[in-house]
Tab-separated table of C-alpha atoms in Angstrom:
chain	number	residue	atom	x	y	z
U	1	MET	CA	97.612	74.101	83.958
U	2	LEU	CA	93.865	73.545	83.471
U	3	PHE	CA	93.068	76.982	84.901
U	4	SER	CA	95.611	78.737	82.640
U	5	LEU	CA	94.162	77.049	79.541
U	6	LEU	CA	90.660	78.329	80.244
U	7	ILE	CA	90.938	81.834	81.710
U	8	ALA	CA	91.736	84.512	79.128
U	9	PRO	CA	95.116	86.228	79.573
U	10	ALA	CA	95.334	89.892	78.614
U	11	ALA	CA	97.803	88.998	75.879
U	12	ALA	CA	95.108	86.954	74.138
U	13	GLU	CA	93.176	90.147	73.408
U	14	ALA	CA	96.348	91.970	72.362
U	15	ALA	CA	97.137	89.262	69.820
U	16	LEU	CA	94.049	90.114	67.791
U	17	PRO	CA	93.827	93.253	65.671
U	18	PRO	CA	90.938	95.342	67.013
U	19	SER	CA	89.964	96.529	63.555
U	20	ASN	CA	89.215	93.043	62.242
U	21	PRO	CA	85.446	92.753	61.737
U	22	GLY	CA	83.781	89.558	62.775
U	23	THR	CA	86.432	88.691	65.337
U	24	PRO	CA	84.724	86.982	68.283
U	25	PRO	CA	85.381	88.655	71.635
U	26	MET	CA	87.750	86.627	73.759
U	27	SER	CA	85.645	87.114	76.882
U	28	ASP	CA	82.746	89.205	78.149
U	29	SER	CA	84.112	89.482	81.683
U	30	PRO	CA	87.218	88.512	83.653
U	31	TRP	CA	85.280	85.544	85.077
U	32	SER	CA	83.935	84.049	81.876
U	33	LEU	CA	85.522	81.193	79.962
U	34	LEU	CA	87.235	81.770	76.663
U	35	PRO	CA	85.212	80.953	73.563
U	36	ALA	CA	85.480	77.244	72.749
U	37	ALA	CA	86.578	76.947	69.128
U	38	SER	CA	87.650	73.305	68.925
U	39	ALA	CA	86.291	69.880	69.780
U	40	ASN	CA	88.983	69.546	72.434
U	41	ALA	CA	87.990	72.857	74.011
U	42	GLU	CA	84.350	71.842	74.338
U	43	ALA	CA	85.289	68.534	76.009
U	44	LEU	CA	87.749	70.224	78.364
U	45	ASP	CA	85.234	72.910	79.320
U	46	THR	CA	82.718	70.245	80.323
U	47	LEU	CA	85.296	68.573	82.561
U	48	TYR	CA	86.353	71.938	83.976
U	49	ILE	CA	82.781	72.976	84.824
U	50	PHE	CA	82.056	69.574	86.401
U	51	PHE	CA	85.216	69.925	88.523
U	52	TRP	CA	84.230	73.347	89.849
U	53	ILE	CA	80.614	72.293	90.535
U	54	LEU	CA	82.002	69.338	92.488
U	55	CYS	CA	84.357	71.636	94.418
U	56	GLY	CA	81.508	74.075	95.110
U	57	VAL	CA	79.174	71.381	96.426
U	58	ALA	CA	81.945	69.948	98.619
U	59	PHE	CA	82.851	73.406	99.947
U	60	VAL	CA	79.262	74.336	100.800
U	61	GLY	CA	78.669	70.928	102.366
U	62	MET	CA	81.791	71.066	104.547
U	63	ILE	CA	81.213	74.652	105.677
U	64	GLY	CA	77.537	73.891	106.289
U	65	VAL	CA	78.309	70.886	108.480
U	66	GLN	CA	80.970	72.860	110.339
U	67	ALA	CA	78.553	75.748	110.973
U	68	TYR	CA	75.854	73.314	112.171
U	69	PHE	CA	78.222	71.624	114.622
U	70	MET	CA	79.439	74.988	115.904
U	71	TRP	CA	75.832	75.954	116.638
U	72	LYS	CA	74.663	72.599	118.014
U	73	TYR	CA	77.629	71.936	120.261
U	74	LYS	CA	78.410	75.447	121.407
U	75	LYS	CA	79.294	75.925	125.066
U	76	PRO	CA	76.152	76.366	127.209
U	77	ALA	CA	75.595	79.717	128.885
U	78	HIS	CA	75.839	78.036	132.294
U	79	GLY	CA	77.842	74.993	133.166
U	80	HIS	CA	79.528	72.574	130.812
U	81	ALA	CA	78.152	70.200	128.183
U	82	LYS	CA	78.870	66.531	128.742
U	83	THR	CA	81.402	65.175	126.227
U	84	SER	CA	80.298	62.135	124.215
U	85	PRO	CA	82.250	58.975	125.055
U	86	LEU	CA	82.338	57.936	121.344
U	87	THR	CA	85.864	57.940	119.858
U	88	HIS	CA	84.958	57.211	116.241
U	89	ASN	CA	82.213	56.056	113.895
U	90	GLY	CA	83.395	53.451	111.391
U	91	LYS	CA	80.404	53.792	109.093
U	92	LEU	CA	80.686	57.573	108.923
U	93	GLU	CA	84.441	57.419	108.323
U	94	PHE	CA	83.936	54.961	105.480
U	95	ILE	CA	81.312	57.185	103.834
U	96	TRP	CA	83.400	60.364	103.958
U	97	SER	CA	86.369	58.461	102.515
U	98	ALA	CA	84.455	56.505	99.861
U	99	ILE	CA	82.504	59.413	98.348
U	100	PRO	CA	85.592	61.587	97.536
U	101	THR	CA	87.411	58.495	96.256
U	102	VAL	CA	84.602	57.773	93.799
U	103	PHE	CA	84.741	61.315	92.440
U	104	PHE	CA	88.552	61.228	92.249
U	105	VAL	CA	88.340	58.052	90.158
U	106	ILE	CA	85.691	59.653	87.902
U	107	LEU	CA	87.894	62.717	87.363
U	108	PHE	CA	90.956	60.549	86.676
U	109	ILE	CA	89.228	58.320	84.130
U	110	TRP	CA	87.514	61.276	82.447
U	111	GLY	CA	90.782	63.197	82.234
U	112	GLU	CA	92.715	60.152	80.990
U	113	VAL	CA	90.192	59.484	78.217
U	114	GLU	CA	90.324	63.109	77.021
U	115	TYR	CA	94.132	63.145	77.284
U	116	MET	CA	94.504	60.039	75.130
U	117	LYS	CA	92.194	61.562	72.536
U	118	GLN	CA	94.336	64.694	72.473
U	119	VAL	CA	97.703	62.939	72.068
U	120	THR	CA	96.489	60.625	69.286
U	121	PRO	CA	96.036	62.491	65.988
U	122	PRO	CA	93.510	60.907	63.599
U	123	PRO	CA	94.955	59.355	60.404
U	124	ASP	CA	93.211	61.901	58.161
U	125	ALA	CA	94.768	64.917	59.912
U	126	MET	CA	96.270	67.592	57.661
U	127	ASP	CA	99.975	68.244	58.323
U	128	VAL	CA	101.456	71.647	59.103
U	129	ARG	CA	105.052	72.397	60.155
U	130	VAL	CA	105.678	75.016	62.836
U	131	THR	CA	109.092	76.434	63.739
U	132	GLY	CA	109.595	78.703	66.718
U	133	GLN	CA	112.392	81.237	66.875
U	134	LYS	CA	113.043	84.492	68.663
U	135	TRP	CA	110.419	85.970	68.374
U	136	SER	CA	108.036	84.624	65.785
U	137	TRP	CA	106.373	81.470	64.495
U	138	THR	CA	107.162	80.174	61.006
U	139	ILE	CA	104.270	78.103	59.653
U	140	GLU	CA	104.710	75.953	56.552
U	141	TYR	CA	102.137	73.983	54.568
U	142	PRO	CA	103.658	70.954	52.762
U	143	GLU	CA	100.608	70.841	50.474
U	144	VAL	CA	101.454	74.294	49.096
U	145	LYS	CA	104.940	74.419	47.619
U	146	GLY	CA	107.014	77.277	48.968
U	147	CYS	CA	104.314	78.498	51.365
U	148	SER	CA	105.897	79.893	54.510
U	149	LEU	CA	103.874	82.236	56.733
U	150	THR	CA	104.915	84.128	59.837
U	151	ASN	CA	102.588	84.207	62.849
U	152	ASP	CA	99.518	83.271	60.774
U	153	LEU	CA	97.976	79.796	60.892
U	154	TYR	CA	95.119	79.002	58.484
U	155	VAL	CA	92.830	76.035	59.221
U	156	PRO	CA	89.484	74.828	57.849
U	157	VAL	CA	86.452	74.153	60.048
U	158	GLY	CA	85.904	70.469	60.779
U	159	GLN	CA	89.294	69.270	59.476
U	160	PRO	CA	91.765	67.698	61.951
U	161	MET	CA	95.128	69.501	61.827
U	162	ARG	CA	98.416	67.978	62.993
U	163	LEU	CA	101.174	70.455	63.863
U	164	THR	CA	104.730	69.105	63.905
U	165	MET	CA	106.769	71.661	65.814
U	166	THR	CA	110.401	72.423	66.605
U	167	SER	CA	112.562	75.376	67.643
U	168	VAL	CA	115.794	76.755	66.226
U	169	ASP	CA	117.018	78.455	69.401
U	170	VAL	CA	115.385	78.105	72.843
U	171	ILE	CA	112.320	76.426	74.317
U	172	HIS	CA	109.057	78.062	73.274
U	173	SER	CA	105.487	77.024	74.087
U	174	PHE	CA	102.796	77.038	71.398
U	175	TYR	CA	99.533	78.164	73.027
U	176	LEU	CA	96.058	78.327	71.484
U	177	PRO	CA	93.758	79.694	74.230
U	178	ALA	CA	90.487	79.253	72.333
U	179	PHE	CA	91.435	75.632	71.557
U	180	ARG	CA	92.604	74.878	75.149
U	181	LEU	CA	95.935	73.611	73.832
U	182	LYS	CA	99.516	74.268	74.841
U	183	LYS	CA	102.662	72.371	73.875
U	184	ASP	CA	106.355	73.019	74.417
U	185	VAL	CA	108.439	73.570	71.268
U	186	VAL	CA	111.958	72.288	71.895
U	187	PRO	CA	115.233	72.705	69.937
U	188	GLY	CA	116.591	69.512	68.403
U	189	ARG	CA	113.373	67.491	68.583
U	190	TYR	CA	109.786	67.430	67.312
U	191	THR	CA	106.629	67.763	69.340
U	192	VAL	CA	103.161	67.144	67.912
U	193	LEU	CA	99.880	68.894	68.584
U	194	TRP	CA	96.552	68.290	66.871
U	195	PHE	CA	93.102	69.854	66.940
U	196	GLU	CA	89.869	70.172	64.997
U	197	ALA	CA	88.463	73.697	64.784
U	198	THR	CA	84.694	73.947	65.128
U	199	LYS	CA	83.964	77.680	64.738
U	200	ALA	CA	85.096	80.046	62.018
U	201	GLY	CA	86.816	83.186	63.262
U	202	LEU	CA	90.122	84.754	64.204
U	203	TYR	CA	91.843	83.512	67.350
U	204	PRO	CA	95.160	84.295	69.064
U	205	LEU	CA	98.218	82.100	69.301
U	206	MET	CA	101.183	82.963	71.486
U	207	CYS	CA	104.278	81.734	73.240
U	208	THR	CA	103.858	80.997	76.952
U	209	GLU	CA	107.464	80.031	77.718
U	210	TYR	CA	109.700	83.009	78.512
U	211	CYS	CA	112.186	83.125	75.637
U	212	GLY	CA	113.966	86.473	75.895
U	213	ASP	CA	113.503	90.224	75.660
U	214	GLU	CA	110.661	90.243	73.119
U	215	HIS	CA	108.800	87.203	74.459
U	216	SER	CA	105.588	89.210	74.892
U	217	SER	CA	105.555	90.127	71.192
U	218	MET	CA	105.706	86.502	70.018
U	219	VAL	CA	102.022	86.399	69.155
U	220	GLY	CA	100.115	85.432	66.060
U	221	ARG	CA	96.663	84.586	64.719
U	222	VAL	CA	94.723	81.462	63.847
U	223	HIS	CA	92.388	82.005	60.899
U	224	VAL	CA	89.583	79.419	60.975
U	225	VAL	CA	87.673	79.464	57.684
U	226	PRO	CA	84.892	77.337	56.121
U	227	GLN	CA	86.182	74.239	54.319
U	228	GLU	CA	84.924	75.377	50.932
U	229	GLU	CA	86.933	78.619	51.228
U	230	TYR	CA	90.096	77.167	52.749
U	231	GLN	CA	92.155	76.420	49.632
U	232	ALA	CA	91.479	79.833	48.074
U	233	VAL	CA	92.164	81.698	51.327
U	234	LEU	CA	95.404	79.789	51.950
U	235	ALA	CA	96.623	80.293	48.371
U	236	LYS	CA	96.027	84.033	48.666
U	237	ALA	CA	97.775	84.193	52.046
U	238	CYS	CA	100.789	82.298	50.708
U	239	GLU	CA	101.124	84.540	47.675
U	240	LEU	CA	103.670	87.310	48.148
U	241	LYS	CA	103.962	89.225	44.874
U	242	GLN	CA	104.042	92.915	44.062
U	243	GLY	CA	100.739	94.263	42.801
U	244	ASP	CA	100.512	96.103	39.479
U	245	ALA	CA	99.769	99.444	41.149
U	246	GLU	CA	101.880	98.774	44.245
U	247	THR	CA	105.134	100.626	44.883
U	248	ALA	CA	108.296	98.787	45.881
U	249	GLU	CA	108.129	100.423	49.324
U	250	ASP	CA	104.536	99.275	49.888
U	251	PHE	CA	105.385	95.767	48.737
U	252	GLY	CA	108.397	95.861	51.042
U	253	ALA	CA	106.096	96.722	53.946
U	254	ARG	CA	104.139	93.539	53.239
U	255	VAL	CA	107.383	91.565	53.108
U	256	VAL	CA	108.287	93.005	56.540
U	257	THR	CA	104.930	91.856	57.894
U	258	ARG	CA	105.286	88.388	56.354
U	259	GLY	CA	108.751	88.005	57.829
U	260	GLY	CA	107.732	89.128	61.312
U	261	CYS	CA	110.513	91.736	61.213
U	262	ALA	CA	108.647	94.031	63.638
U	263	SER	CA	109.406	91.584	66.447
U	264	CYS	CA	112.997	92.870	66.500
U	265	HIS	CA	113.086	96.046	64.373
U	266	THR	CA	111.189	99.334	64.605
U	267	THR	CA	110.669	102.253	62.234
U	268	ASP	CA	110.634	105.014	64.856
U	269	GLY	CA	114.265	104.892	65.979
U	270	THR	CA	113.584	102.748	69.045
U	271	VAL	CA	116.225	100.047	69.465
U	272	LYS	CA	114.913	96.587	70.305
U	273	THR	CA	116.880	93.371	69.900
U	274	GLY	CA	117.788	94.523	66.391
U	275	PRO	CA	118.633	97.984	65.021
U	276	SER	CA	115.793	100.290	63.994
U	277	PHE	CA	115.101	100.706	60.278
U	278	LYS	CA	114.777	104.470	60.737
U	279	GLY	CA	117.791	106.188	59.140
U	280	LEU	CA	119.568	102.852	58.793
U	281	PHE	CA	120.351	102.944	55.069
U	282	GLY	CA	123.621	104.765	54.382
U	283	LYS	CA	124.618	104.731	58.047
U	284	THR	CA	128.138	103.701	59.051
U	285	GLU	CA	128.051	100.935	61.662
U	286	THR	CA	130.786	99.487	63.852
U	287	LEU	CA	130.838	95.704	63.790
U	288	ALA	CA	131.522	93.352	66.677
U	289	ASP	CA	135.095	92.760	65.434
U	290	GLY	CA	135.844	96.502	65.521
U	291	SER	CA	135.667	97.118	61.767
U	292	THR	CA	133.177	99.497	60.181
U	293	ILE	CA	130.729	99.071	57.335
U	294	THR	CA	128.288	101.278	55.452
U	295	VAL	CA	124.733	99.968	55.349
U	296	ASP	CA	123.980	99.572	51.645
U	297	GLU	CA	122.036	97.169	49.447
U	298	ASN	CA	124.683	94.456	49.627
U	299	TYR	CA	124.973	94.598	53.410
U	300	ILE	CA	121.188	94.423	53.888
U	301	ARG	CA	120.927	91.508	51.469
U	302	GLU	CA	123.729	89.661	53.261
U	303	SER	CA	122.100	90.334	56.631
U	304	ILE	CA	118.813	88.849	55.401
U	305	LEU	CA	120.395	85.691	53.987
U	306	GLU	CA	123.340	85.319	56.407
U	307	PRO	CA	122.380	87.389	59.457
U	308	ASN	CA	125.318	86.267	61.586
U	309	ALA	CA	128.017	87.106	59.015
U	310	LYS	CA	128.506	90.696	60.168
U	311	ILE	CA	127.054	91.552	63.585
U	312	VAL	CA	126.792	95.215	64.576
U	313	SER	CA	128.469	96.022	67.877
U	314	GLY	CA	126.016	95.991	70.777
U	315	PHE	CA	123.734	93.349	69.260
U	316	SER	CA	123.760	89.576	69.649
U	317	PRO	CA	123.436	87.003	66.815
U	318	GLN	CA	119.754	86.092	67.199
U	319	MET	CA	118.203	86.727	63.796
U	320	PRO	CA	117.224	83.612	61.791
U	321	SER	CA	118.208	83.293	58.138
U	322	PHE	CA	115.575	84.061	55.508
U	323	ALA	CA	117.419	82.153	52.784
U	324	GLY	CA	114.828	80.148	50.876
U	325	ARG	CA	111.958	82.154	52.358
U	326	PHE	CA	112.414	85.421	50.445
U	327	ASP	CA	113.295	85.546	46.755
U	328	ASP	CA	115.277	88.300	45.007
U	329	LYS	CA	112.215	90.443	44.254
U	330	GLN	CA	111.026	90.288	47.840
U	331	ILE	CA	114.498	91.120	49.159
U	332	ALA	CA	114.734	94.071	46.740
U	333	ALA	CA	111.362	95.351	47.975
U	334	LEU	CA	112.495	94.974	51.588
U	335	ILE	CA	115.620	97.001	50.818
U	336	ALA	CA	113.447	99.687	49.169
U	337	TYR	CA	111.274	99.799	52.306
U	338	ILE	CA	114.317	100.232	54.565
U	339	LYS	CA	115.641	102.962	52.281
U	340	ALA	CA	112.346	104.843	52.688
U	341	GLN	CA	112.620	104.935	56.492
U	342	LYS	CA	114.413	108.288	56.766
């Protein structure tokens, strides 16, 4: 557990867009620690380094003593060495038992103190709601009415954040490598995770509990910004309106990104857990009950708001409802985007 929180998985790099300027590198080498971007990470790194120094000293000491005894008590070239009549040494046995015990107690107390800090959110923590579903994270900010983001978490530097998390389908695991935090997200109950970011930047978040075919694509980003910029940055991120010079198709592409639609749908004809958008509009599909339907505006709208109403044959009912998350203008733009995928 401790090792997995500190060593950078390859997916951590994949979760970050390479074109984003200013993004801190996740690691300089396969042996280096991840960047520490939270108060919890810095404390855990100190414990981790102390643990490995302790293990290294113990290893060198044990191998050194063993090598010395092998040399000192090796069989003579001629004859046999006389065996010592001593059967044990009480003082020596006490020392080699007491010293490890002292360090075990130190590690236990140190770990317990840091654990209690981590499971006790401070009273001034800012609340965020996180919902996991196949295969994306929905992140909601109660302080901003109607703000619902997909796979993007915005936090200010130096402000404790409390995440209240649940799942709508299977068990997921919310993992922030640069913060050294991981917590299971379970259907039918709430789990809580808190942290205080210390360094501005862009960091990966991902699911580390296998949750189905597209588990590896359930990744997102944590945007850590200065406190004085946080409200403006969050307001802009939450805004999803069509620009004056923006076409409906381009706006629809942004709606697709906001909804995390690429987790299940492609635009190149490749079939994932959902049908590809390429050539979808106007196509006649066979439903699970054997009937047929033509993919038009009404069917797409119904599938967005009530995705399990009419399931295409060969697919399973896994898509979450976007009722309350997308308004009529956003749905219309999404339909225009799908229409454009010839």
